[in-house]
Short mmCIF file of C-alpha atoms in Angstrom, two decimals:
data_model
loop_
_atom_site.label_atom_id
_atom_site.label_comp_id
_atom_site.label_asym_id
_atom_site.label_seq_id
_atom_site.Cartn_x
_atom_site.Cartn_y
_atom_site.Cartn_z
CA MET D 240 -32.54 -9.92 13.34
CA ALA D 241 -29.31 -8.14 11.96
CA LYS D 242 -28.45 -4.75 13.45
CA LYS D 243 -26.53 -1.99 11.46
CA ILE D 244 -23.51 -0.27 12.45
CA THR D 245 -22.23 2.76 10.38
CA ILE D 246 -18.62 4.27 10.87
CA ASP D 247 -18.67 7.39 8.90
CA PRO D 248 -15.95 8.63 8.56
CA LEU D 249 -13.49 5.68 9.46
CA THR D 250 -10.67 7.58 11.24
CA ARG D 251 -6.80 7.13 11.19
CA ILE D 252 -6.63 6.33 7.45
CA GLU D 253 -5.88 8.67 4.68
CA GLY D 254 -9.02 9.46 2.76
CA HIS D 255 -12.73 9.55 3.33
CA LEU D 256 -14.09 6.10 3.95
CA LYS D 257 -17.55 4.80 5.28
CA ILE D 258 -18.14 1.39 6.62
CA GLU D 259 -21.51 -0.36 7.15
CA VAL D 260 -21.72 -3.68 8.59
CA ASP D 261 -24.74 -6.01 9.74
CA VAL D 262 -24.35 -7.81 12.97
CA GLU D 263 -26.14 -10.84 13.97
CA GLY D 264 -25.13 -13.21 16.84
CA GLY D 265 -22.37 -10.98 17.77
CA LYS D 266 -20.65 -11.19 14.33
CA VAL D 267 -20.62 -9.34 11.01
CA VAL D 268 -22.85 -10.89 8.53
CA ASN D 269 -22.64 -8.47 5.84
CA ALA D 270 -20.36 -5.33 5.05
CA LYS D 271 -20.25 -2.30 2.70
CA SER D 272 -17.13 -0.24 1.99
CA SER D 273 -18.01 3.10 0.63
CA GLY D 274 -15.33 5.61 -0.74
CA MET D 275 -16.97 9.07 -0.10
CA LEU D 276 -14.59 11.19 -2.12
CA PHE D 277 -14.25 11.84 -5.94
CA ARG D 278 -10.88 12.87 -6.67
CA GLY D 279 -11.18 13.25 -10.51
CA PHE D 280 -7.38 13.23 -11.35
CA GLU D 281 -8.10 11.38 -14.68
CA LEU D 282 -10.13 14.34 -15.74
CA ILE D 283 -7.68 16.86 -14.36
CA LEU D 284 -4.80 15.50 -16.60
CA LYS D 285 -6.65 15.52 -20.07
CA GLY D 286 -5.06 17.84 -22.42
CA ARG D 287 -1.83 18.54 -20.35
CA ASP D 288 1.76 17.81 -21.23
CA PRO D 289 2.60 14.33 -20.39
CA ARG D 290 5.50 15.56 -18.17
CA ASP D 291 3.03 16.96 -15.72
CA ALA D 292 1.54 13.61 -14.74
CA PRO D 293 4.15 12.69 -12.31
CA GLN D 294 3.82 15.87 -10.23
CA ILE D 295 -0.06 16.18 -10.34
CA THR D 296 -0.67 12.53 -9.59
CA GLN D 297 1.68 12.84 -6.49
CA ARG D 298 -1.32 14.89 -5.12
CA ILE D 299 -3.62 11.89 -5.12
CA CYS D 300 -2.39 10.69 -1.75
CA GLY D 301 -1.19 12.46 1.31
CA VAL D 302 0.79 9.38 2.60
CA CYS D 303 2.06 7.75 -0.65
CA PRO D 304 2.67 10.28 -3.23
CA THR D 305 5.92 8.96 -4.00
CA ALA D 306 4.43 5.83 -5.25
CA HIS D 307 2.01 7.61 -7.67
CA GLY D 308 5.19 9.43 -8.87
CA THR D 309 6.89 6.01 -9.51
CA ALA D 310 4.06 4.66 -11.17
CA SER D 311 3.74 7.79 -13.35
CA VAL D 312 7.09 8.17 -14.55
CA ARG D 313 7.16 4.24 -15.16
CA CYS D 314 4.15 4.88 -17.49
CA LEU D 315 5.69 7.65 -19.16
CA ASP D 316 8.94 5.44 -19.76
CA MET D 317 6.89 2.91 -21.56
CA ALA D 318 4.98 5.59 -23.53
CA PHE D 319 8.21 7.33 -24.62
CA GLY D 320 10.24 4.00 -25.36
CA ILE D 321 13.00 4.69 -22.78
CA LYS D 322 14.40 3.14 -19.76
CA PRO D 323 16.51 4.66 -16.80
CA PRO D 324 20.28 3.91 -16.62
CA THR D 325 21.38 1.89 -13.69
CA ASN D 326 21.89 4.81 -11.29
CA GLY D 327 18.35 6.22 -12.35
CA ARG D 328 16.94 2.80 -11.34
CA LEU D 329 18.73 2.58 -8.14
CA VAL D 330 17.89 6.14 -6.90
CA ARG D 331 14.28 5.57 -7.66
CA ASN D 332 14.32 2.42 -5.65
CA LEU D 333 16.03 4.34 -2.76
CA ILE D 334 13.62 7.15 -3.00
CA LEU D 335 10.67 4.60 -2.79
CA GLY D 336 12.32 2.74 -0.07
CA ALA D 337 12.75 5.49 2.07
CA ASN D 338 8.83 6.21 1.46
CA TYR D 339 8.14 2.57 2.37
CA ILE D 340 10.00 2.99 5.88
CA GLN D 341 8.04 6.13 6.60
CA SER D 342 4.76 4.89 5.42
CA HIS D 343 5.08 1.56 7.35
CA VAL D 344 5.96 3.18 10.56
CA LEU D 345 3.47 5.66 10.32
CA HIS D 346 0.76 3.12 9.64
CA PHE D 347 1.38 0.92 12.59
CA PHE D 348 2.35 3.25 15.14
CA HIS D 349 0.11 6.46 14.56
CA LEU D 350 -2.93 4.93 12.52
CA ALA D 351 -3.42 1.14 13.61
CA ALA D 352 -1.42 0.70 16.98
CA LEU D 353 -4.14 2.86 18.94
CA ASP D 354 -6.60 -0.07 18.37
CA TYR D 355 -4.24 -2.24 20.76
CA VAL D 356 -2.35 0.28 22.81
CA LYS D 357 -4.17 2.44 25.44
CA GLY D 358 -2.61 5.73 25.87
CA PRO D 359 -3.34 8.51 28.34
CA ASN D 360 -6.81 10.10 28.32
CA THR D 361 -5.80 13.01 26.20
CA ALA D 362 -5.29 13.65 22.51
CA PRO D 363 -4.22 12.05 20.09
CA PHE D 364 -5.16 9.05 22.25
CA VAL D 365 -8.69 9.98 22.66
CA PRO D 366 -11.58 9.36 21.63
CA ARG D 367 -11.35 5.76 21.12
CA TYR D 368 -13.31 2.76 21.36
CA ASP D 369 -13.16 1.43 25.08
CA GLY D 370 -14.59 -1.39 27.06
CA PRO D 371 -13.85 -4.67 28.79
CA GLY D 372 -11.24 -6.92 26.79
CA ILE D 373 -10.41 -4.25 24.21
CA TYR D 374 -6.95 -3.53 25.60
CA LYS D 375 -4.92 -6.60 26.43
CA LEU D 376 -1.18 -5.35 26.44
CA SER D 377 0.50 -5.89 30.18
CA LYS D 378 1.06 -2.48 31.73
CA ALA D 379 4.80 -2.63 30.95
CA VAL D 380 4.42 -3.52 27.36
CA ASN D 381 1.65 -0.99 26.94
CA ASN D 382 3.86 1.94 28.23
CA LYS D 383 6.62 0.96 26.18
CA ALA D 384 4.28 0.93 23.10
CA VAL D 385 3.12 4.53 23.98
CA GLU D 386 6.75 5.55 24.35
CA ALA D 387 7.36 4.00 20.62
CA TYR D 388 4.41 6.06 19.48
CA LEU D 389 6.39 9.21 20.29
CA LYS D 390 9.63 7.87 19.06
CA ALA D 391 7.96 6.79 15.77
CA LEU D 392 7.31 10.49 15.11
CA ASP D 393 10.80 11.06 14.89
CA LEU D 394 11.61 8.20 12.94
CA ARG D 395 9.01 9.21 10.28
CA ARG D 396 10.80 12.67 10.34
CA LYS D 397 14.15 11.07 9.68
CA ALA D 398 12.69 8.83 6.86
CA HIS D 399 11.30 11.86 5.12
CA GLU D 400 14.80 13.64 5.47
CA MET D 401 16.57 10.54 4.05
CA LEU D 402 14.00 10.53 1.13
CA ALA D 403 14.88 14.26 0.30
CA ILE D 404 18.60 13.72 0.01
CA PHE D 405 17.81 12.20 -3.39
CA GLY D 406 14.34 13.18 -4.11
CA GLY D 407 14.61 16.82 -3.68
CA LYS D 408 11.89 17.52 -1.14
CA VAL D 409 9.11 15.70 0.66
CA PRO D 410 6.41 14.74 0.40
CA HIS D 411 5.84 15.54 -3.30
CA VAL D 412 9.28 14.42 -4.72
CA GLN D 413 10.86 16.52 -7.50
CA ALA D 414 13.50 14.28 -8.71
CA LEU D 415 11.32 11.70 -10.56
CA ILE D 416 11.20 12.11 -14.28
CA PRO D 417 10.81 10.03 -17.22
CA GLY D 418 13.93 8.14 -18.00
CA GLY D 419 15.30 8.29 -14.29
CA VAL D 420 15.81 10.97 -11.98
CA THR D 421 17.15 14.49 -11.69
CA GLU D 422 19.36 14.46 -8.61
CA PRO D 423 23.13 13.73 -9.40
CA ILE D 424 25.00 11.48 -7.07
CA ASN D 425 27.94 12.49 -4.93
CA ALA D 426 29.70 10.92 -2.02
CA ASP D 427 28.07 13.23 0.55
CA LYS D 428 24.95 12.17 -0.38
CA ILE D 429 25.52 8.64 -0.30
CA ILE D 430 27.09 8.80 3.30
CA ARG D 431 24.34 10.71 4.48
CA PHE D 432 21.68 8.48 3.16
CA TYR D 433 23.63 5.41 4.47
CA TRP D 434 23.92 6.73 8.07
CA SER D 435 20.25 7.82 8.17
CA LEU D 436 19.35 4.33 6.92
CA GLN D 437 21.45 2.61 9.55
CA GLU D 438 19.52 4.60 12.34
CA LEU D 439 16.29 3.60 10.96
CA LYS D 440 17.38 -0.01 10.67
CA GLU D 441 18.16 -0.06 14.33
CA ALA D 442 14.92 1.27 15.29
CA VAL D 443 13.08 -1.23 13.00
CA ASN D 444 14.86 -4.09 14.53
CA THR D 445 14.61 -2.93 18.20
CA ILE D 446 11.18 -1.01 18.28
CA TYR D 447 8.78 -1.73 15.21
CA LEU D 448 9.31 -5.54 14.97
CA PRO D 449 9.25 -6.46 18.53
CA THR D 450 6.16 -4.22 19.32
CA VAL D 451 4.19 -5.82 16.29
CA TYR D 452 5.19 -9.33 17.67
CA LEU D 453 4.26 -8.45 21.18
CA VAL D 454 0.80 -7.13 19.93
CA GLY D 455 0.33 -10.42 18.04
CA LYS D 456 1.12 -12.43 21.10
CA ALA D 457 -1.39 -10.45 23.28
CA TYR D 458 -4.06 -10.62 20.60
CA GLY D 459 -3.52 -14.14 19.31
CA GLU D 460 -7.43 -14.49 18.60
CA LEU D 461 -7.08 -11.80 15.77
CA PHE D 462 -5.10 -14.30 13.79
CA LYS D 463 -8.29 -15.77 13.10
CA VAL D 464 -10.26 -12.70 12.00
CA GLY D 465 -10.17 -10.70 8.64
CA LYS D 466 -9.48 -13.61 6.36
CA GLY D 467 -11.09 -12.28 3.31
CA HIS D 468 -10.88 -13.99 -0.15
CA LYS D 469 -7.39 -15.17 0.34
CA ASN D 470 -6.50 -14.09 -3.44
CA VAL D 471 -3.77 -11.73 -3.65
CA LEU D 472 -1.49 -9.87 -6.34
CA SER D 473 1.41 -7.84 -6.70
CA TYR D 474 2.88 -5.88 -9.59
CA GLY D 475 6.27 -6.24 -8.66
CA VAL D 476 8.40 -3.19 -7.15
CA PHE D 477 11.98 -2.16 -6.88
CA PRO D 478 13.56 -3.58 -10.09
CA MET D 479 16.69 -5.54 -9.62
CA ASP D 480 18.02 -4.99 -13.30
CA ASP D 481 17.74 -2.34 -15.94
CA ASP D 482 15.41 -4.30 -18.09
CA ASP D 483 12.51 -4.75 -15.54
CA LYS D 484 12.77 -8.49 -15.49
CA THR D 485 13.18 -9.26 -11.76
CA PHE D 486 11.88 -7.26 -8.68
CA LEU D 487 12.94 -7.37 -5.13
CA LEU D 488 9.30 -7.94 -4.30
CA LYS D 489 8.13 -10.20 -6.94
CA GLN D 490 5.23 -9.92 -9.42
CA GLY D 491 2.73 -12.40 -9.36
CA VAL D 492 -0.80 -13.68 -8.76
CA TYR D 493 -2.10 -16.10 -5.96
CA THR D 494 -5.78 -17.23 -6.77
CA LYS D 495 -7.49 -19.93 -4.94
CA GLY D 496 -4.35 -21.46 -3.56
CA LYS D 497 -2.47 -21.39 -6.61
CA ASP D 498 0.52 -19.19 -7.94
CA TYR D 499 0.07 -17.56 -11.53
CA PRO D 500 2.12 -15.19 -13.45
CA LEU D 501 0.70 -11.59 -13.79
CA ASP D 502 -1.09 -10.87 -17.06
CA VAL D 503 -1.94 -7.06 -17.08
CA LYS D 504 -4.55 -7.57 -19.79
CA LYS D 505 -6.66 -9.73 -17.10
CA ILE D 506 -6.99 -6.60 -14.88
CA THR D 507 -10.46 -4.98 -15.22
CA GLU D 508 -12.87 -2.51 -13.47
CA GLU D 509 -16.46 -2.85 -12.76
CA ILE D 510 -18.80 -0.20 -11.81
CA LYS D 511 -22.20 -1.88 -10.93
CA TYR D 512 -22.22 -0.22 -7.33
CA SER D 513 -19.68 2.75 -8.11
CA TRP D 514 -20.92 6.12 -8.83
CA TYR D 515 -19.88 6.04 -12.54
CA ASN D 516 -21.58 5.71 -15.72
CA ASP D 517 -20.27 3.27 -18.34
CA LYS D 518 -21.96 1.29 -21.20
CA GLU D 519 -19.62 -1.61 -20.68
CA VAL D 520 -19.83 -4.26 -17.93
CA LYS D 521 -16.18 -4.05 -17.21
CA ARG D 522 -13.04 -2.34 -18.71
CA TYR D 523 -9.42 -2.85 -18.90
CA PRO D 524 -7.89 0.41 -17.17
CA GLY D 525 -6.03 1.16 -20.63
CA ASN D 526 -9.57 1.95 -22.19
CA GLY D 527 -10.78 3.27 -18.85
CA TYR D 528 -13.62 5.76 -18.88
CA THR D 529 -14.45 8.49 -16.14
CA ASP D 530 -17.97 9.68 -16.04
CA VAL D 531 -18.96 10.39 -12.58
CA THR D 532 -22.85 10.08 -11.59
CA PRO D 533 -23.25 10.67 -8.01
CA ASP D 534 -26.96 9.96 -8.19
CA LYS D 535 -26.83 6.67 -9.63
CA LYS D 536 -29.35 4.19 -8.36
CA GLY D 537 -27.82 1.32 -6.40
CA GLY D 538 -24.41 3.08 -6.19
CA TYR D 539 -22.64 3.35 -2.73
CA SER D 540 -19.01 4.12 -3.42
CA PHE D 541 -16.92 6.63 -5.56
CA ILE D 542 -14.32 3.59 -5.82
CA LYS D 543 -14.48 1.31 -8.73
CA ALA D 544 -14.35 -2.61 -8.47
CA PRO D 545 -10.90 -3.82 -9.77
CA ARG D 546 -10.84 -7.38 -10.45
CA TYR D 547 -8.16 -9.74 -11.90
CA ASN D 548 -9.34 -12.49 -14.12
CA GLY D 549 -12.95 -11.67 -12.90
CA LEU D 550 -12.05 -12.08 -9.04
CA PRO D 551 -11.54 -9.69 -6.18
CA HIS D 552 -7.54 -9.71 -5.14
CA GLU D 553 -6.01 -8.04 -1.87
CA VAL D 554 -3.06 -6.06 -2.55
CA GLY D 555 -0.42 -4.72 -0.12
CA PRO D 556 2.41 -6.04 2.23
CA LEU D 557 0.60 -9.43 2.83
CA ALA D 558 0.27 -9.77 -0.93
CA ARG D 559 3.67 -8.91 -1.78
CA MET D 560 5.22 -10.94 1.12
CA TRP D 561 3.24 -13.91 0.23
CA ILE D 562 3.93 -14.10 -3.30
CA THR D 563 7.62 -13.19 -2.75
CA ASN D 564 7.92 -15.44 0.45
CA PRO D 565 11.23 -14.17 1.68
CA VAL D 566 12.99 -15.27 4.81
CA LEU D 567 11.68 -13.35 7.87
CA SER D 568 13.59 -11.68 10.67
CA LYS D 569 14.68 -13.54 13.64
CA HIS D 570 11.88 -12.09 15.51
CA ALA D 571 9.46 -14.29 13.70
CA ASN D 572 11.72 -17.37 14.75
CA ALA D 573 11.01 -16.23 18.24
CA PHE D 574 7.52 -15.76 18.11
CA LEU D 575 6.80 -19.28 16.10
CA GLY D 576 9.17 -21.03 18.48
CA VAL D 577 11.63 -21.97 15.90
CA PRO D 578 15.45 -22.23 16.37
CA LYS D 579 17.14 -19.14 14.97
CA SER D 580 19.45 -21.52 13.06
CA LYS D 581 16.50 -22.17 10.66
CA ASP D 582 14.81 -20.00 7.96
CA VAL D 583 11.28 -18.77 8.59
CA ARG D 584 9.40 -17.68 5.40
CA MET D 585 6.07 -15.82 5.16
CA ARG D 586 4.16 -18.77 3.87
CA ASP D 587 5.20 -20.49 7.14
CA LEU D 588 2.63 -18.35 8.76
CA GLY D 589 0.01 -20.33 6.73
CA ASP D 590 -3.58 -19.09 7.35
CA LYS D 591 -2.28 -16.88 10.15
CA ALA D 592 -1.09 -14.68 7.53
CA PHE D 593 -4.49 -13.84 6.07
CA SER D 594 -5.80 -11.99 9.27
CA ILE D 595 -5.76 -8.45 11.01
CA ILE D 596 -2.38 -9.43 12.75
CA GLY D 597 -1.01 -11.24 9.71
CA ARG D 598 -1.10 -8.12 7.86
CA HIS D 599 0.65 -6.17 10.30
CA VAL D 600 3.47 -8.74 10.74
CA ALA D 601 3.78 -8.73 6.88
CA ARG D 602 4.13 -5.04 6.82
CA ALA D 603 6.88 -4.80 9.65
CA GLU D 604 8.62 -7.58 8.07
CA GLU D 605 8.49 -6.00 4.71
CA CYS D 606 9.89 -2.90 6.11
CA TRP D 607 12.87 -4.81 7.27
CA TYR D 608 13.41 -6.72 4.03
CA VAL D 609 13.17 -3.62 2.21
CA ILE D 610 15.95 -1.84 4.32
CA LEU D 611 18.30 -4.78 3.83
CA ALA D 612 17.98 -4.38 0.05
CA MET D 613 18.58 -0.68 0.25
CA GLU D 614 21.85 -1.08 2.02
CA LYS D 615 22.92 -3.13 -1.20
CA TRP D 616 21.53 -0.57 -3.72
CA ILE D 617 23.62 2.41 -1.96
CA ASP D 618 26.57 0.29 -2.35
CA GLN D 619 26.02 -0.37 -6.15
CA LEU D 620 25.71 3.52 -6.88
CA GLN D 621 28.33 4.76 -9.42
CA LEU D 622 29.83 8.28 -9.07
CA GLY D 623 30.05 9.97 -12.40
CA LYS D 624 27.54 7.89 -14.08
CA PRO D 625 24.36 9.18 -15.56
CA VAL D 626 21.22 9.23 -13.68
CA ASN D 627 18.63 9.66 -16.52
CA THR D 628 18.12 8.95 -20.20
CA GLN D 629 17.23 11.70 -22.65
CA TYR D 630 13.94 11.47 -24.54
CA LYS D 631 11.50 13.15 -26.94
CA ILE D 632 7.74 13.46 -26.18
CA PRO D 633 6.08 11.08 -28.82
CA LYS D 634 3.00 12.74 -30.95
CA GLN D 635 1.09 9.44 -30.21
CA ALA D 636 1.84 6.71 -27.80
CA GLU D 637 0.29 4.59 -25.09
CA GLY D 638 1.91 3.03 -22.03
CA TYR D 639 1.31 1.87 -18.40
CA GLY D 640 3.41 2.01 -15.28
CA LEU D 641 2.96 -0.53 -12.68
CA SER D 642 4.38 -0.17 -9.15
CA GLU D 643 3.73 -0.79 -5.50
CA ALA D 644 2.64 1.77 -3.00
CA PRO D 645 3.26 0.85 0.68
CA ARG D 646 -0.34 -0.17 0.79
CA GLY D 647 -0.63 -1.97 -2.54
CA SER D 648 -0.55 -2.30 -6.20
CA VAL D 649 -0.83 1.01 -8.05
CA GLY D 650 -1.22 1.37 -11.87
CA HIS D 651 -1.24 4.18 -14.20
CA TRP D 652 -2.30 3.99 -17.91
CA ILE D 653 -1.88 6.88 -20.53
CA SER D 654 -2.71 7.50 -24.08
CA ILE D 655 -1.20 10.42 -25.96
CA LYS D 656 -2.36 12.31 -28.97
CA ASP D 657 -0.90 15.16 -30.54
CA GLY D 658 1.67 15.22 -27.95
CA LYS D 659 -0.92 15.85 -25.15
CA ILE D 660 -2.60 13.46 -22.62
CA ALA D 661 -5.79 12.22 -24.27
CA ASN D 662 -6.78 9.60 -21.58
CA TYR D 663 -5.20 8.87 -18.18
CA GLN D 664 -6.55 6.32 -15.86
CA ILE D 665 -5.25 5.60 -12.23
CA VAL D 666 -6.05 2.36 -10.26
CA ALA D 667 -4.97 2.91 -6.69
CA PRO D 668 -4.22 0.45 -4.22
CA THR D 669 -7.45 1.20 -2.04
CA THR D 670 -9.48 0.82 -5.27
CA TRP D 671 -8.44 -2.90 -5.07
CA ASN D 672 -8.84 -3.16 -1.45
CA ALA D 673 -11.88 -0.85 -0.65
CA SER D 674 -13.88 -1.80 -3.66
CA PRO D 675 -17.60 -2.29 -3.48
CA SER D 676 -19.18 -5.48 -4.75
CA ASP D 677 -18.84 -6.27 -8.39
CA ASN D 678 -21.39 -7.31 -11.18
CA LYS D 679 -21.37 -10.76 -9.92
CA GLU D 680 -22.27 -9.43 -6.38
CA THR D 681 -18.87 -10.66 -5.05
CA ARG D 682 -17.67 -8.53 -2.27
CA GLY D 683 -14.41 -6.43 -2.32
CA PRO D 684 -11.43 -7.64 -0.17
CA ILE D 685 -12.31 -5.32 2.91
CA GLU D 686 -15.82 -6.12 2.58
CA GLU D 687 -15.12 -9.93 2.75
CA ALA D 688 -12.44 -9.52 5.30
CA LEU D 689 -15.17 -8.12 7.59
CA ILE D 690 -17.28 -11.14 7.43
CA GLY D 691 -17.29 -13.00 10.75
CA ALA D 692 -15.53 -10.34 12.68
CA PRO D 693 -16.62 -10.39 16.32
CA VAL D 694 -18.79 -7.41 17.62
CA PRO D 695 -19.38 -8.37 21.13
CA ASP D 696 -20.40 -4.59 22.05
CA MET D 697 -22.33 -2.73 19.35
CA LYS D 698 -21.34 0.52 20.88
CA ASN D 699 -17.52 -0.36 20.69
CA PRO D 700 -17.14 -2.29 17.25
CA VAL D 701 -13.31 -2.11 17.60
CA ASN D 702 -12.78 -5.23 15.58
CA VAL D 703 -14.55 -3.76 12.63
CA ALA D 704 -11.87 -0.79 12.64
CA ARG D 705 -9.14 -3.16 13.23
CA VAL D 706 -9.88 -5.25 10.16
CA VAL D 707 -10.24 -2.21 7.93
CA ARG D 708 -6.98 -0.50 9.48
CA SER D 709 -5.07 -3.62 8.87
CA PHE D 710 -5.29 -2.84 5.07
CA ASP D 711 -3.85 0.68 5.57
CA PRO D 712 -6.58 2.29 3.34
#
């Protein structure tokens, strides 16, 4: 007979998440992911000036406000019928790239690593799950990882300071506006940003990447845990041209083993098990409706159930790196035993990528990949050229803005009437990943990834936490 474990709240994430699993024969056989916070930003934004949206929506998340700000200004770009000049596009990329570095370092060292690294018996390293076989790093590697935890605090600060050079301030960026950015470019800013990036690049190469692969080597069995549906989706992020035709991390969908182009109209949200009321079975977010009903019978989450073409899809670094399939760092060569002269790509990991450790590898490698691109974007900035495009607020318009937060695909949809926001809908990354079951009883990505996770000790269900935290919810 299955026994139930409830983790409420799941700690070391941004937000309020409850996880329930049924365990039978030492493995998870059923799972529920419950978002326990109603944020209501869609209701807050109604009737406001559209230009308020980029600032208000940055308050959605304490870790990736920059990504929501980016999606929001892209949404307004479409609604206003404008596009940023080259400098505006590049500065937006650099601002978001700095947030990626900060967020990825934060996630691994300060949120997830404590599931693998045993620190001293003092805060913040306790309380923790503990027991035989949970911590497997050698003493020497473990001590270095604890040192890296402390070093990473400084790296996060430096990434924030770097972002503020062009963003104005952190965590809520002031420089993001429709049509580009506000912050003019000068040589001093370029030089300061460049040298900060070099310091972070060195740390990612010598601390972050090696630590992730050392953890992967010690916990090799976790390459087989957390598979999920193996469907992934990416909106594309970091535009490489002024017409939004190409992206550094590509746009696309991978469903049931095949690649497809992204069709935004195939995105829907379902609410059978969500605490919302809606007469329709499913809706396209552009026609979204927010009517919260916390006493709804059968509901178990404030998170809706986004689906692409009727199926759940994982979003985040694994999704982006799988779809883009870039060449990985030479750390991957050493880990896989491949000569340095050969290129190793994300898909060379095969099924190992769809796992707890695979997600951590994808996140660290993505951090490196973005840093290399940021070096080129800095070099492409043009002194004296404009950083934004002038605009007028339309009386009536619609638009959407798609981007990628460090933890996954983020979309904003707007409808403007009489120059004010008539409807605003947000599908955040964790709405995709931590969604409940849908109308067809298909589990959300995190729920499905939990199936089969080993739980040898009911009092220390560390693998349940490891699976969920690998998504960075």
